[in-house]
Tab-separated table of C-alpha atoms in Angstrom:
chain	number	residue	atom	x	y	z
A	1	GLY	CA	-41.643	78.350	-240.110
A	2	LYS	CA	-38.467	79.169	-241.034
A	3	MET	CA	-36.936	75.539	-239.485
A	4	PRO	CA	-39.510	73.037	-239.823
A	5	TYR	CA	-38.668	69.944	-237.680
A	6	TRP	CA	-39.655	66.490	-236.971
A	7	GLU	CA	-40.426	64.181	-234.133
A	8	GLY	CA	-37.393	62.939	-232.989
A	9	GLN	CA	-35.359	65.846	-234.182
A	10	SER	CA	-32.687	68.347	-232.483
A	11	TYR	CA	-32.107	71.475	-232.320
A	12	GLY	CA	-28.559	73.573	-231.733
A	13	VAL	CA	-29.079	75.905	-229.520
A	14	ILE	CA	-25.363	78.465	-229.304
A	15	PRO	CA	-25.245	80.456	-226.213
A	16	PRO	CA	-23.171	84.111	-226.125
A	17	GLY	CA	-19.990	84.040	-224.800
A	18	THR	CA	-16.686	82.731	-224.879
A	19	ASN	CA	-15.336	80.736	-223.911
A	20	PRO	CA	-12.631	80.922	-221.772
A	21	LYS	CA	-10.236	78.529	-222.533
A	22	ASN	CA	-9.625	79.111	-226.032
A	23	GLY	CA	-11.455	82.736	-226.578
A	24	LYS	CA	-13.239	81.602	-229.218
A	25	PRO	CA	-17.595	82.033	-229.214
A	26	ASN	CA	-19.374	79.372	-227.402
A	27	SER	CA	-19.884	76.080	-229.157
A	28	VAL	CA	-22.952	74.804	-230.109
A	29	ARG	CA	-24.863	72.365	-227.605
A	30	LEU	CA	-27.959	70.080	-228.906
A	31	TYR	CA	-31.252	69.790	-227.391
A	32	SER	CA	-33.589	67.243	-228.564
A	33	ILE	CA	-37.195	69.352	-229.688
A	34	ALA	CA	-39.778	68.557	-227.184
A	35	SER	CA	-42.698	69.559	-229.097
A	36	SER	CA	-44.701	68.437	-232.032
A	37	ARG	CA	-43.452	69.527	-236.104
A	38	TYR	CA	-46.898	72.016	-235.754
A	39	GLY	CA	-45.601	73.201	-231.819
A	40	ASP	CA	-47.696	73.867	-228.351
A	41	ASP	CA	-49.986	76.302	-230.340
A	42	MET	CA	-50.247	74.459	-233.864
A	43	THR	CA	-49.006	76.700	-235.694
A	44	GLY	CA	-45.681	76.077	-237.096
A	45	THR	CA	-43.688	78.253	-236.319
A	46	THR	CA	-42.389	77.135	-232.485
A	47	THR	CA	-40.481	74.553	-230.180
A	48	THR	CA	-40.812	73.426	-226.736
A	49	LEU	CA	-37.036	72.081	-225.474
A	50	CYS	CA	-36.982	70.564	-222.176
A	51	VAL	CA	-33.895	71.966	-220.096
A	52	ARG	CA	-32.154	70.887	-216.956
A	53	ARG	CA	-30.169	73.731	-215.229
A	54	ALA	CA	-26.733	72.016	-214.624
A	55	THR	CA	-25.326	73.263	-211.252
A	56	TYR	CA	-22.100	72.000	-209.419
A	57	TRP	CA	-22.710	72.479	-205.246
A	58	CYS	CA	-19.297	72.958	-204.167
A	59	PRO	CA	-19.081	72.050	-200.980
A	60	GLU	CA	-16.267	74.617	-199.425
A	61	LEU	CA	-18.101	77.523	-200.129
A	62	LYS	CA	-21.548	75.784	-199.672
A	63	ALA	CA	-23.247	77.423	-202.735
A	64	ASP	CA	-23.548	76.515	-206.683
A	65	ASP	CA	-19.885	77.230	-207.796
A	66	PRO	CA	-20.817	79.132	-211.180
A	67	ALA	CA	-17.175	78.100	-212.719
A	68	LYS	CA	-18.669	74.920	-213.041
A	69	LYS	CA	-22.457	75.487	-213.765
A	70	GLY	CA	-23.965	74.614	-217.563
A	71	VAL	CA	-23.460	77.835	-219.847
A	72	CYS	CA	-25.808	76.649	-222.825
A	73	SER	CA	-28.585	75.462	-219.873
A	74	ASN	CA	-28.252	78.017	-217.751
A	75	TYR	CA	-28.115	80.540	-220.470
A	76	LEU	CA	-31.800	78.976	-221.812
A	77	CYS	CA	-33.221	78.585	-218.185
A	78	ASP	CA	-32.113	82.385	-217.604
A	79	SER	CA	-33.973	83.654	-220.799
A	80	LYS	CA	-36.839	85.979	-220.721
A	81	PRO	CA	-39.637	86.346	-223.163
A	82	GLY	CA	-38.674	88.338	-225.986
A	83	ASP	CA	-34.811	86.946	-226.206
A	84	ASP	CA	-33.381	86.067	-229.493
A	85	VAL	CA	-31.629	82.516	-228.808
A	86	LYS	CA	-29.589	81.372	-232.490
A	87	LEU	CA	-30.712	78.020	-233.049
A	88	THR	CA	-28.578	75.508	-235.790
A	89	GLY	CA	-30.369	72.446	-237.659
A	90	PRO	CA	-33.003	70.958	-237.027
A	91	SER	CA	-30.445	67.502	-236.939
A	92	GLY	CA	-30.511	64.308	-236.395
A	93	LYS	CA	-32.916	60.781	-237.700
A	94	VAL	CA	-31.353	58.144	-235.438
A	95	MET	CA	-34.986	58.900	-233.555
A	96	LEU	CA	-37.554	59.371	-236.002
A	97	ILE	CA	-41.027	58.077	-235.883
A	98	PRO	CA	-41.734	55.340	-238.397
A	99	GLU	CA	-45.482	56.206	-239.988
A	100	LYS	CA	-45.333	54.044	-242.737
A	101	ASP	CA	-47.226	51.485	-240.158
A	102	PRO	CA	-50.318	53.119	-237.357
A	103	ASN	CA	-49.975	49.565	-235.561
A	104	VAL	CA	-46.621	49.445	-235.151
A	105	ASP	CA	-45.382	49.114	-230.816
A	106	LEU	CA	-43.674	52.017	-229.520
A	107	ILE	CA	-41.404	51.344	-226.662
A	108	MET	CA	-39.568	54.818	-225.297
A	109	VAL	CA	-38.302	54.640	-222.002
A	110	ALA	CA	-35.981	57.657	-221.210
A	111	THR	CA	-34.654	59.591	-218.135
A	112	GLY	CA	-35.111	63.079	-217.070
A	113	THR	CA	-34.778	65.553	-219.790
A	114	GLY	CA	-34.469	62.503	-222.456
A	115	ILE	CA	-38.342	62.494	-222.040
A	116	ALA	CA	-38.341	65.246	-224.434
A	117	PRO	CA	-38.649	63.805	-228.071
A	118	TYR	CA	-41.089	61.354	-226.315
A	119	ARG	CA	-43.351	64.093	-225.721
A	120	SER	CA	-43.416	65.008	-228.930
A	121	PHE	CA	-44.457	61.446	-229.735
A	122	ILE	CA	-47.482	61.545	-227.496
A	123	ARG	CA	-48.419	64.696	-228.642
A	124	ARG	CA	-48.185	63.892	-232.648
A	125	LEU	CA	-50.255	60.386	-231.409
A	126	PHE	CA	-53.123	61.586	-229.174
A	127	VAL	CA	-52.892	65.171	-228.282
A	128	GLU	CA	-53.133	66.705	-232.063
A	129	LYS	CA	-56.045	66.396	-234.625
A	130	THR	CA	-53.482	64.618	-236.943
A	131	PRO	CA	-54.221	62.314	-240.154
A	132	PHE	CA	-51.081	59.560	-238.422
A	133	GLY	CA	-52.908	60.358	-234.916
A	134	GLU	CA	-55.939	59.301	-235.795
A	135	ALA	CA	-55.018	56.157	-237.262
A	136	TYR	CA	-52.814	55.102	-235.014
A	137	THR	CA	-55.149	55.503	-232.201
A	138	LYS	CA	-57.795	53.374	-234.584
A	139	GLY	CA	-55.268	50.656	-234.888
A	140	SER	CA	-53.396	48.378	-232.595
A	141	GLY	CA	-49.947	50.034	-232.230
A	142	LEU	CA	-48.755	50.779	-228.475
A	143	ALA	CA	-46.905	53.351	-227.328
A	144	TRP	CA	-45.686	52.382	-224.126
A	145	LEU	CA	-43.705	55.234	-222.154
A	146	PHE	CA	-41.125	54.341	-219.757
A	147	LEU	CA	-39.678	57.081	-217.815
A	148	GLY	CA	-37.029	57.042	-214.331
A	149	VAL	CA	-36.760	59.762	-212.344
A	150	ALA	CA	-35.356	59.788	-208.819
A	151	ASN	CA	-38.608	61.097	-207.079
A	152	SER	CA	-42.351	61.704	-208.126
A	153	ASP	CA	-41.394	65.931	-207.747
A	154	ALA	CA	-39.146	64.787	-210.495
A	155	LEU	CA	-41.687	63.923	-213.078
A	156	LEU	CA	-41.945	65.737	-215.833
A	157	TYR	CA	-44.784	66.207	-217.423
A	158	ASP	CA	-47.149	64.054	-215.172
A	159	ASP	CA	-50.285	66.321	-216.258
A	160	GLU	CA	-50.046	65.366	-219.898
A	161	TRP	CA	-49.282	61.232	-219.633
A	162	GLN	CA	-52.191	60.963	-217.079
A	163	SER	CA	-54.598	63.031	-219.591
A	164	VAL	CA	-53.345	60.698	-222.894
A	165	LEU	CA	-53.516	57.716	-220.371
A	166	LYS	CA	-57.445	58.452	-219.561
A	167	ALA	CA	-58.157	59.123	-223.372
A	168	HIS	CA	-56.687	56.494	-225.193
A	169	PRO	CA	-56.054	53.514	-222.716
A	170	LYS	CA	-56.326	50.527	-225.075
A	171	ASN	CA	-52.757	52.441	-227.430
A	172	PHE	CA	-50.744	54.122	-224.423
A	173	LYS	CA	-49.104	52.458	-221.783
A	174	LEU	CA	-47.123	54.484	-218.996
A	175	ASP	CA	-44.609	52.828	-216.284
A	176	TYR	CA	-42.652	55.274	-213.845
A	177	ALA	CA	-39.292	54.439	-212.233
A	178	LEU	CA	-38.512	56.775	-209.280
A	179	SER	CA	-35.772	55.581	-207.520
A	180	ARG	CA	-35.586	57.357	-203.772
A	181	GLU	CA	-38.834	55.762	-203.749
A	182	GLN	CA	-39.462	52.638	-205.514
A	183	LYS	CA	-37.450	49.570	-204.612
A	184	ASN	CA	-36.647	46.975	-207.447
A	185	LYS	CA	-36.989	42.991	-207.012
A	186	ASP	CA	-33.322	42.616	-205.042
A	187	GLY	CA	-34.915	45.236	-201.840
A	188	GLY	CA	-32.578	47.650	-204.256
A	189	LYS	CA	-33.886	51.165	-205.868
A	190	MET	CA	-35.840	51.238	-208.958
A	191	TYR	CA	-33.741	52.762	-212.288
A	192	ILE	CA	-35.197	52.302	-215.143
A	193	GLN	CA	-33.457	49.787	-216.529
A	194	ASP	CA	-35.402	47.395	-213.333
A	195	LYS	CA	-38.414	48.822	-214.305
A	196	VAL	CA	-38.370	48.130	-218.015
A	197	ALA	CA	-37.207	44.248	-217.095
A	198	GLU	CA	-40.221	43.551	-215.417
A	199	TYR	CA	-41.830	43.417	-219.052
A	200	SER	CA	-38.414	41.270	-220.360
A	201	ASP	CA	-40.868	38.294	-222.101
A	202	GLU	CA	-43.729	41.605	-223.367
A	203	ILE	CA	-41.147	43.504	-224.722
A	204	PHE	CA	-38.926	40.743	-226.609
A	205	THR	CA	-42.672	39.722	-228.111
A	206	ARG	CA	-43.164	43.158	-228.807
A	207	MET	CA	-39.678	44.015	-230.605
A	208	ASP	CA	-39.722	40.208	-232.346
A	209	ASN	CA	-43.190	41.326	-233.733
A	210	GLY	CA	-41.689	44.894	-235.101
A	211	ALA	CA	-41.882	47.343	-232.212
A	212	HIS	CA	-39.688	50.110	-232.306
A	213	MET	CA	-37.639	50.469	-228.956
A	214	TYR	CA	-35.923	53.641	-228.457
A	215	PHE	CA	-33.644	54.696	-226.121
A	216	CYS	CA	-33.100	58.257	-225.025
A	217	GLY	CA	-31.469	59.488	-221.265
A	218	LEU	CA	-28.807	58.499	-219.105
A	219	LYS	CA	-26.468	56.390	-221.526
A	220	GLY	CA	-26.171	53.491	-217.565
A	221	MET	CA	-29.612	52.633	-217.954
A	222	MET	CA	-28.158	50.486	-221.274
A	223	PRO	CA	-25.988	47.750	-219.894
A	224	GLY	CA	-28.959	46.875	-217.149
A	225	ILE	CA	-31.351	47.092	-220.209
A	226	THR	CA	-29.334	44.522	-222.888
A	227	GLU	CA	-28.434	42.076	-220.428
A	228	MET	CA	-31.637	41.417	-219.516
A	229	LEU	CA	-32.520	41.306	-223.062
A	230	GLU	CA	-29.726	38.557	-223.816
A	231	GLY	CA	-31.353	37.010	-220.811
A	232	VAL	CA	-34.369	36.355	-222.806
A	233	CYS	CA	-32.429	35.807	-225.396
A	234	LYS	CA	-30.361	33.117	-224.029
A	235	ASP	CA	-33.452	31.442	-222.523
A	236	LYS	CA	-35.033	30.810	-225.756
A	237	GLY	CA	-31.811	29.148	-227.102
A	238	LEU	CA	-30.772	32.388	-229.672
A	239	VAL	CA	-27.686	34.395	-230.218
A	240	TRP	CA	-28.336	37.698	-228.452
A	241	GLU	CA	-25.413	39.681	-230.518
A	242	ASP	CA	-27.710	38.263	-233.259
A	243	LYS	CA	-31.138	39.258	-232.507
A	244	LEU	CA	-29.889	42.661	-231.685
A	245	SER	CA	-27.792	42.601	-235.432
A	246	GLU	CA	-31.611	41.588	-236.554
A	247	TRP	CA	-33.377	44.267	-235.258
A	248	LYS	CA	-30.873	46.911	-235.892
A	249	LYS	CA	-30.736	46.223	-239.752
A	250	ALA	CA	-34.911	46.139	-239.784
A	251	GLY	CA	-34.348	49.272	-238.002
A	252	GLN	CA	-35.990	49.001	-235.000
A	253	TRP	CA	-33.297	50.197	-232.950
A	254	HIS	CA	-33.458	53.460	-231.231
A	255	VAL	CA	-30.478	55.113	-229.184
A	256	GLU	CA	-29.530	58.870	-228.437
A	257	VAL	CA	-27.801	58.158	-224.890
A	258	TYR	CA	-25.097	61.000	-223.379
A	259	TRP	CA	-23.094	60.731	-220.327
A	260	ARG	CA	-24.265	63.755	-217.592
A	261	LEU	CA	-20.869	64.773	-215.915
A	262	CYS	CA	-20.946	66.457	-211.907
A	263	GLY	CA	-20.000	69.829	-211.784
A	264	ALA	CA	-16.196	68.605	-210.924
A	265	ALA	CA	-15.740	66.257	-213.753
A	266	LEU	CA	-17.822	68.971	-216.316
A	267	HIS	CA	-14.691	72.175	-215.069
A	268	ALA	CA	-12.120	69.321	-215.584
A	269	THR	CA	-12.915	68.389	-218.647
A	270	ARG	CA	-13.320	72.437	-219.749
A	271	THR	CA	-9.450	72.871	-218.392
A	272	ALA	CA	-7.751	69.991	-218.927
A	273	ARG	CA	-4.639	69.960	-222.048
A	274	ASN	CA	-6.023	67.200	-223.147
A	275	PRO	CA	-9.748	67.357	-222.035
A	276	SER	CA	-10.442	64.295	-224.876
A	277	ALA	CA	-8.643	61.498	-222.484
A	278	ALA	CA	-10.440	59.779	-220.513
A	279	LEU	CA	-11.713	60.866	-217.305
A	280	SER	CA	-12.453	58.207	-214.051
A	281	LEU	CA	-13.359	61.278	-211.434
A	282	CYS	CA	-16.684	60.089	-210.522
A	283	ALA	CA	-18.800	56.613	-210.036
A	284	ARG	CA	-21.955	56.790	-209.417
A	285	GLY	CA	-22.349	54.037	-211.896
A	286	PRO	CA	-25.957	53.233	-211.766
A	287	GLU	CA	-27.870	56.825	-212.574
A	288	GLY	CA	-25.262	56.999	-215.793
A	289	LEU	CA	-23.002	59.962	-214.292
A	290	CYS	CA	-19.442	59.892	-215.303
A	291	THR	CA	-18.036	57.101	-214.921
A	292	SER	CA	-15.116	55.713	-217.058
A	293	VAL	CA	-16.305	59.053	-219.688
A	294	THR	CA	-14.127	58.601	-222.842
A	295	GLY	CA	-14.438	61.656	-225.174
A	296	ASN	CA	-15.163	61.242	-228.286
A	297	SER	CA	-15.815	65.401	-229.473
A	298	ASP	CA	-12.929	67.729	-229.943
A	299	ASN	CA	-15.494	70.369	-227.892
A	300	VAL	CA	-15.807	68.839	-223.971
A	301	ASN	CA	-18.641	72.000	-223.156
A	302	GLN	CA	-20.902	69.868	-225.070
A	303	TRP	CA	-20.902	66.944	-221.935
A	304	ASN	CA	-24.006	68.613	-220.582
A	305	THR	CA	-26.869	67.014	-218.346
A	306	VAL	CA	-28.876	66.915	-222.181
A	307	CYS	CA	-25.530	66.563	-224.579
A	308	PRO	CA	-25.072	63.195	-225.976
A	309	LEU	CA	-22.111	62.453	-227.241
A	310	SER	CA	-21.922	59.570	-230.374
A	311	ASP	CA	-25.090	60.226	-232.598
A	312	ARG	CA	-25.374	63.683	-232.137
A	313	ARG	CA	-22.360	64.345	-232.316
A	314	ARG	CA	-21.376	63.524	-235.874
A	315	SER	CA	-24.720	65.187	-237.383
A	316	LEU	CA	-23.399	67.863	-236.357
A	317	ARG	CA	-20.065	67.618	-237.674
A	318	GLY	CA	-22.147	66.907	-240.848
A	319	MET	CA	-24.484	69.534	-240.276
A	320	GLY	CA	-22.889	72.100	-243.217
A	321	ASN	CA	-25.899	72.669	-244.910
A	322	SER	CA	-28.174	73.379	-241.826
A	323	GLN	CA	-29.942	76.677	-240.743
A	324	ARG	CA	-28.785	79.135	-238.368
A	325	THR	CA	-31.341	81.639	-236.791
A	326	SER	CA	-32.790	83.380	-233.973
A	327	ALA	CA	-35.795	82.381	-232.351
A	328	LYS	CA	-37.692	84.404	-229.723
A	329	CYS	CA	-38.190	83.049	-225.970
A	330	ARG	CA	-41.988	82.577	-225.313
A	331	THR	CA	-43.829	81.991	-221.317
A	332	PRO	CA	-45.178	78.123	-222.115
A	333	LYS	CA	-48.887	78.798	-221.508
């Protein structure tokens, strides 16, 4: 269509209305694209976003507080088929697939709506009849998806993953971390970093053999995963910093993570005189929620449940030549 994109890129959405703090138009929010470049209808003119409605339950009101809800996520979730949505982009190159090698391993780690770019990967590899997908399924590459959510009711696109797993067991592997239903090896809640750690040696070996590892979702998963890989390095007599530098230099390490602010923290950043100052409003660390959030953006309203703080923010600032257009909302089929 008019805004062609690649798997792993993002679109910006500009919600209507103004920011009550400064009276200026609402700013852009970035969302990972969840469809392949052909769109779910294979026309090449549509896109799919995975959006979680951001709300805040007020214990005093005993209801959702509208002053603390996510502006853009609620706008998108309330949109109806036929509504115009103002888009910018596409942007981002951190999460792209290395298409030169159909035998490459792709290790994909996600929490919640961080699943979006991996859906675009998996559709391109296994669902749609494309040259790269056909080459991948005939090769030795493994697409390994790790998804962490609270419980099985919150699993996103599970029917699609199960279909792919049934059709391509040699090239696709799936692991879930359900924090409220599963226990880790120490008897605690099973977070995504705990599930990944169960395969630490295999993941390290695959990375050393050229695999690409992707992270998208809550930033709180990263320390546990890097500590796990650091432990493998130590056991092998290697220096973790050197190994990570090697993987990054080879383009094998892809990170697009973000903090998720609770409603109170989000409201505080919107009303503070200096919203870029560090915050310590909430300490639910294992899930990556609001622990010592340090602002590095001029627009803290973008601290939404689906908006990262670093790489995407830089790509947004450098987006001067990217396109702006309107798109029609459609009902998913």
